[in-house]
XYZ file of C-alpha atoms in Angstrom:
401
model
C 0.000 0.000 0.000
C 1.115 3.529 -0.747
C -0.282 6.241 1.472
C -0.787 9.755 0.248
C 2.420 11.563 1.205
C 0.494 14.753 1.951
C -1.501 12.829 4.556
C 1.691 11.568 6.191
C 2.979 15.130 6.259
C -0.065 16.222 8.257
C 0.672 13.792 11.065
C 2.363 15.113 14.225
C 2.216 18.769 13.136
C 1.046 21.528 15.471
C -2.290 21.559 13.638
C -2.575 17.799 14.080
C -1.854 18.042 17.814
C -4.583 20.661 18.140
C -7.163 18.560 16.285
C -6.038 15.172 14.961
C -9.474 13.817 14.156
C -9.865 14.917 10.506
C -6.504 13.305 9.720
C -7.496 10.162 11.579
C -10.692 9.868 9.564
C -8.765 10.015 6.286
C -6.227 7.503 7.610
C -8.905 4.997 8.573
C -10.400 5.282 5.111
C -7.195 5.187 3.065
C -4.571 3.218 5.009
C -5.597 2.093 8.493
C -2.260 0.307 9.016
C 0.216 2.928 7.861
C 3.979 2.538 7.483
C 5.726 5.800 8.340
C 8.551 7.537 10.163
C 7.631 8.707 13.655
C 8.795 12.060 15.075
C 11.643 10.405 16.985
C 13.075 9.042 13.719
C 11.947 5.437 14.119
C 10.073 3.711 11.303
C 7.054 1.582 12.077
C 3.335 0.983 11.712
C 0.519 3.227 12.913
C -2.828 1.487 13.433
C -5.824 3.799 13.296
C -9.055 1.796 13.003
C -10.910 0.016 15.791
C -10.834 -3.623 14.722
C -7.122 -3.602 13.940
C -6.385 -1.681 17.141
C -8.329 -4.100 19.315
C -6.632 -7.074 17.675
C -3.151 -5.583 18.054
C -3.684 -4.749 21.743
C -4.613 -8.378 22.417
C -2.126 -10.099 20.079
C 0.655 -11.809 22.014
C 2.907 -11.666 18.951
C 3.368 -7.951 19.649
C 5.728 -7.650 22.592
C 6.542 -4.731 24.882
C 10.046 -5.606 26.074
C 12.546 -3.906 23.776
C 15.289 -6.253 24.980
C 13.415 -9.193 23.478
C 12.903 -7.374 20.217
C 16.450 -6.142 19.686
C 18.604 -7.532 22.471
C 18.909 -4.005 23.877
C 18.855 -3.058 27.505
C 16.160 -0.782 28.880
C 17.304 2.798 28.491
C 15.591 4.493 31.454
C 14.029 3.859 34.844
C 10.685 4.368 33.141
C 11.097 1.200 31.105
C 11.563 -1.581 33.649
C 7.966 -2.079 34.692
C 4.854 -4.036 33.773
C 3.921 -1.640 30.976
C 7.095 -2.620 29.120
C 7.172 -6.277 30.132
C 5.824 -9.489 28.670
C 4.706 -12.688 30.403
C 5.809 -14.059 32.786
C 7.513 -10.897 34.128
C 4.400 -8.848 33.401
C 2.174 -11.007 35.598
C 4.646 -10.878 38.491
C 5.097 -7.097 38.354
C 1.398 -6.344 37.856
C 0.446 -8.691 40.661
C 2.598 -6.760 43.136
C 0.864 -3.471 42.355
C -2.642 -4.824 41.834
C -3.173 -5.313 45.561
C -3.321 -1.562 46.021
C -6.004 -1.083 43.370
C -8.674 -3.610 44.252
C -12.277 -2.546 43.488
C -13.069 -2.395 47.208
C -10.040 -0.257 48.029
C -10.933 2.165 45.208
C -14.571 2.328 46.341
C -13.450 3.034 49.903
C -11.565 6.120 48.660
C -14.676 7.894 47.308
C -15.388 10.025 50.379
C -11.756 11.040 50.770
C -11.429 11.994 47.090
C -14.608 14.067 47.481
C -13.026 15.853 50.444
C -9.921 16.635 48.378
C -12.018 18.002 45.489
C -14.044 20.194 47.828
C -10.955 21.517 49.601
C -9.326 22.463 46.289
C -12.474 24.274 45.157
C -12.768 25.943 48.562
C -9.287 27.345 47.996
C -10.426 28.685 44.622
C -13.478 30.453 46.054
C -11.518 33.634 46.746
C -10.457 33.888 43.100
C -12.372 34.925 40.053
C -10.129 33.099 37.587
C -8.060 29.934 37.965
C -5.923 27.727 35.756
C -7.981 24.562 36.039
C -5.028 22.330 35.143
C -2.578 23.590 37.770
C -5.042 24.325 40.553
C -7.471 21.415 40.252
C -6.983 18.816 37.518
C -3.342 18.230 38.495
C -3.626 18.635 42.244
C -6.467 16.203 42.872
C -4.915 13.052 41.331
C -1.373 13.844 42.483
C -2.621 14.132 46.076
C -4.498 10.839 45.751
C -1.687 8.798 44.176
C 0.876 10.376 46.517
C -1.152 9.269 49.518
C -1.467 5.749 48.093
C 2.271 5.566 47.438
C 3.387 7.452 50.537
C 4.900 10.525 48.833
C 5.375 13.383 51.330
C 3.021 16.303 50.675
C 5.868 18.785 50.321
C 7.408 16.768 47.481
C 4.327 16.433 45.285
C 5.003 19.429 43.035
C 8.457 18.071 42.180
C 6.838 14.910 40.897
C 5.013 16.860 38.212
C 8.290 18.263 36.875
C 9.921 14.840 36.933
C 6.855 13.197 35.413
C 6.860 15.557 32.438
C 10.547 14.876 31.854
C 10.115 11.114 32.035
C 7.283 11.308 29.504
C 9.617 13.332 27.279
C 12.292 10.668 27.680
C 9.794 7.947 26.795
C 9.204 9.856 23.555
C 12.994 9.841 23.090
C 12.978 13.594 23.502
C 16.175 14.002 25.493
C 17.933 17.214 26.377
C 20.155 18.458 29.194
C 17.197 19.443 31.387
C 15.447 16.092 30.943
C 18.672 14.289 31.841
C 19.090 16.426 34.970
C 15.507 15.750 36.039
C 15.958 12.025 35.518
C 19.065 12.040 37.711
C 17.283 14.079 40.388
C 14.408 11.635 40.371
C 16.638 8.563 40.679
C 18.548 10.182 43.542
C 15.286 11.030 45.280
C 13.999 7.467 44.922
C 17.241 5.978 46.271
C 17.038 8.189 49.344
C 13.317 7.499 49.758
C 13.732 3.727 49.533
C 16.545 3.848 52.087
C 14.271 5.669 54.550
C 11.461 3.201 53.922
C 13.739 0.235 54.595
C 14.606 1.775 57.962
C 11.015 2.610 58.855
C 8.370 1.056 56.563
C 4.758 2.205 56.733
C 1.515 0.810 55.359
C 1.756 2.637 52.020
C 2.354 0.945 48.674
C 6.010 1.984 48.406
C 6.730 0.307 51.721
C 4.992 -2.841 50.519
C 7.030 -2.887 47.318
C 10.349 -2.213 49.051
C 9.677 -4.894 51.651
C 8.742 -7.319 48.892
C 12.066 -6.560 47.203
C 13.971 -7.089 50.427
C 12.294 -10.438 51.013
C 14.138 -11.964 48.092
C 13.029 -12.712 44.605
C 10.223 -10.222 44.010
C 11.736 -7.003 42.628
C 15.187 -6.087 41.431
C 16.347 -2.559 42.190
C 15.773 -1.567 38.561
C 12.279 -3.067 38.653
C 11.541 -1.176 41.843
C 12.489 2.117 40.198
C 10.447 1.245 37.132
C 7.292 0.220 38.974
C 7.328 3.270 41.244
C 7.970 5.594 38.313
C 5.092 4.102 36.362
C 2.723 4.389 39.311
C 3.585 8.050 39.854
C 3.148 8.942 36.184
C 0.207 6.720 35.304
C -1.368 7.497 38.653
C -1.954 11.122 37.827
C -1.230 11.950 34.167
C -4.261 10.112 32.792
C -6.611 11.743 35.280
C -5.211 15.257 34.761
C -6.052 15.027 31.077
C -9.343 13.210 31.606
C -10.526 16.118 33.771
C -9.063 18.791 31.497
C -10.272 17.310 28.220
C -13.639 16.556 29.793
C -14.167 20.151 30.882
C -13.100 21.432 27.454
C -15.552 19.072 25.774
C -18.388 20.248 28.037
C -17.525 23.856 27.179
C -17.717 22.928 23.497
C -21.087 21.196 23.992
C -23.259 23.406 26.239
C -26.314 21.205 25.726
C -24.461 18.212 27.180
C -23.077 20.343 29.995
C -26.602 21.501 30.877
C -27.864 17.918 30.786
C -25.116 16.751 33.149
C -25.729 19.653 35.520
C -29.429 18.853 35.634
C -28.839 15.085 35.935
C -25.527 14.540 37.749
C -26.284 10.824 37.961
C -25.343 10.685 34.254
C -21.688 11.229 35.232
C -20.729 7.557 34.770
C -21.753 7.575 31.110
C -20.373 11.083 30.694
C -16.902 9.971 31.794
C -16.976 7.023 29.386
C -17.988 9.353 26.562
C -15.247 11.838 27.468
C -12.743 8.987 27.353
C -14.018 7.925 23.942
C -14.505 11.342 22.387
C -11.182 12.983 23.272
C -9.270 10.595 25.481
C -6.287 11.443 27.705
C -3.888 9.003 26.000
C -3.321 9.699 22.300
C -1.198 6.688 21.347
C -0.326 3.363 22.877
C 3.197 2.780 24.058
C 5.464 0.924 21.654
C 5.070 -2.691 20.648
C 7.322 -4.789 18.426
C 6.616 -7.756 16.202
C 8.175 -10.819 17.850
C 8.331 -12.650 14.531
C 7.731 -12.225 10.832
C 3.965 -12.186 10.486
C 0.934 -11.257 8.480
C -1.347 -8.953 10.438
C -4.709 -8.010 8.941
C -3.384 -8.032 5.392
C -0.035 -6.383 6.154
C 3.314 -8.195 6.125
C 5.384 -7.259 9.148
C 8.966 -8.216 9.930
C 10.385 -9.295 13.264
C 11.318 -6.178 15.245
C 8.861 -3.874 13.431
C 7.535 -1.084 15.649
C 3.758 -0.918 16.070
C 1.839 1.998 17.637
C -1.938 2.212 18.058
C -3.763 5.525 17.654
C -6.225 5.008 20.496
C -8.159 8.232 19.937
C -8.556 7.403 16.260
C -9.938 3.939 17.018
C -12.414 5.558 19.390
C -13.840 7.660 16.539
C -14.224 4.742 14.099
C -17.717 4.818 12.550
C -17.518 1.057 11.984
C -17.631 0.612 15.765
C -19.420 3.678 17.107
C -22.644 5.191 15.780
C -22.183 8.877 14.948
C -18.686 8.904 16.491
C -18.173 12.640 15.914
C -21.124 13.436 18.195
C -20.436 13.883 21.905
C -23.353 12.243 23.688
C -23.176 11.568 27.437
C -26.296 9.396 27.112
C -24.559 7.075 24.660
C -24.909 3.411 25.523
C -21.807 2.003 27.199
C -19.111 1.610 24.575
C -16.045 -0.588 24.358
C -13.684 2.321 23.852
C -9.926 1.782 23.975
C -8.937 4.789 26.096
C -7.366 2.518 28.724
C -6.142 -0.096 26.251
C -7.191 -3.751 26.178
C -5.639 -7.121 26.847
C -3.065 -7.847 29.537
C -1.847 -4.227 29.517
C -5.285 -2.764 30.274
C -4.613 0.230 32.532
C -4.478 -0.991 36.125
C -5.503 2.423 37.464
C -8.561 2.835 35.203
C -11.129 2.436 38.031
C -9.312 5.066 40.103
C -9.051 7.475 37.145
C -12.759 7.033 36.427
C -13.695 7.716 40.055
C -11.455 10.794 40.258
C -12.858 12.103 36.975
C -16.451 11.579 38.089
C -15.929 13.367 41.396
C -13.797 16.191 39.974
C -16.139 17.110 37.128
C -19.437 16.730 38.981
C -18.103 18.728 41.930
C -16.914 21.538 39.651
C -20.294 21.656 37.918
C -22.131 21.697 41.240
C -19.920 24.200 43.047
C -19.332 26.618 40.161
C -22.201 26.027 37.724
C -21.529 29.210 35.756
C -17.811 28.718 35.025
C -16.667 29.885 31.609
C -13.472 29.781 29.581
C -11.381 32.937 29.685
C -9.845 32.495 26.244
C -10.778 31.311 22.779
C -10.993 27.534 22.910
C -8.941 27.358 19.715
C -6.105 29.203 21.458
C -5.552 26.558 24.125
C -2.083 25.035 23.800
C -1.962 21.261 23.550
C 0.991 19.458 25.086
C 3.492 18.070 22.571
C 4.524 14.440 22.430
C 3.007 11.150 21.406
C 1.598 9.662 24.583
C -0.631 11.984 26.573
C -3.278 14.259 25.078
C -4.054 17.354 27.112
C -3.705 21.099 27.252
C -1.150 23.030 29.270
C -3.619 25.496 30.766
C -7.382 26.037 31.034
C -8.108 29.566 32.295
C -11.581 29.502 33.842
C -13.658 32.294 35.292
C -15.501 30.610 38.120
C -18.026 33.348 39.005
C -17.805 32.529 42.714
C -20.369 35.272 43.416
C -22.908 32.951 41.768
C -21.597 29.881 43.572
C -24.094 27.357 44.887
């Protein structure tokens, strides 16, 4: 197959980052499994339609461990974790973390997450305008995941800086600042783990460190990798779920009004927000473990494969009227959290945080409005997360309920 070169040239541009969906639609129609060069210089396949995406996410012939694909070592602390592992390592690593994210434990956190949301909005009541990302969408999930992990309150802001740098490194966007942040983060973790070994608590980090010390559970590199993943995945997805969700409600005032009048629709609203403009643009990298034929395409061993999750979630072959944002839509099998063995472990927590954050904002400040042109919002660069840097909102606290 030969894709239209002009279509390839539209991928990963600033215009594409702002609104990728018209390009995705053309891709799904013309070449849903596209061979191209990614922004980091690697060549590989981009999968954009739903059926192919679902199949690829579940296909064990696509592996996540780069060492198996090329005999390379992992290049950063971000890489040695369950997200970049294959069975049997994946099951062992995921099993260690899964204990902290049981359905009952997540459900038991509802009241506390509500308290955090209310306290953050209380703090905003003295202001007329806030940056929703910095003052709400970021703070709520970073407080929650920090408490789960045992991160001291005074260190939470540093984790955002380090998280952004690690995401940049995972995109192979390395510069002097990213390298410095990575070194700072590793040094912090080493010091933190040493303190935990001396005086463990009942937080997840203590559980993981103790498990490592008991013998064969975690290597030091695995410990760094798992903790790094939990810190990043534990807040980045939710930050952008809240931010993108609020933007989408601003773009669809009828749906916003419906949700305000019927807050019990929040469960379906969150699922539709995840489908319509999800917080994760692309899957992390996979590689073909062998020469294979995949849905009509010949792939070679070691070929890179990336799934455009947000494109699959707008595929008309799977979703009726996919370009319409409808919070009453019947429950859909969207791919915002992936599928298969790498289905996002923190999805139930992200959903709960999103539900509470958005419904509380709508209830407490029902008249909030955007303080800029929606087309002027700056979307974050990179190939993993999809979200804006800032959302300036006028809250109208004088009309607060």
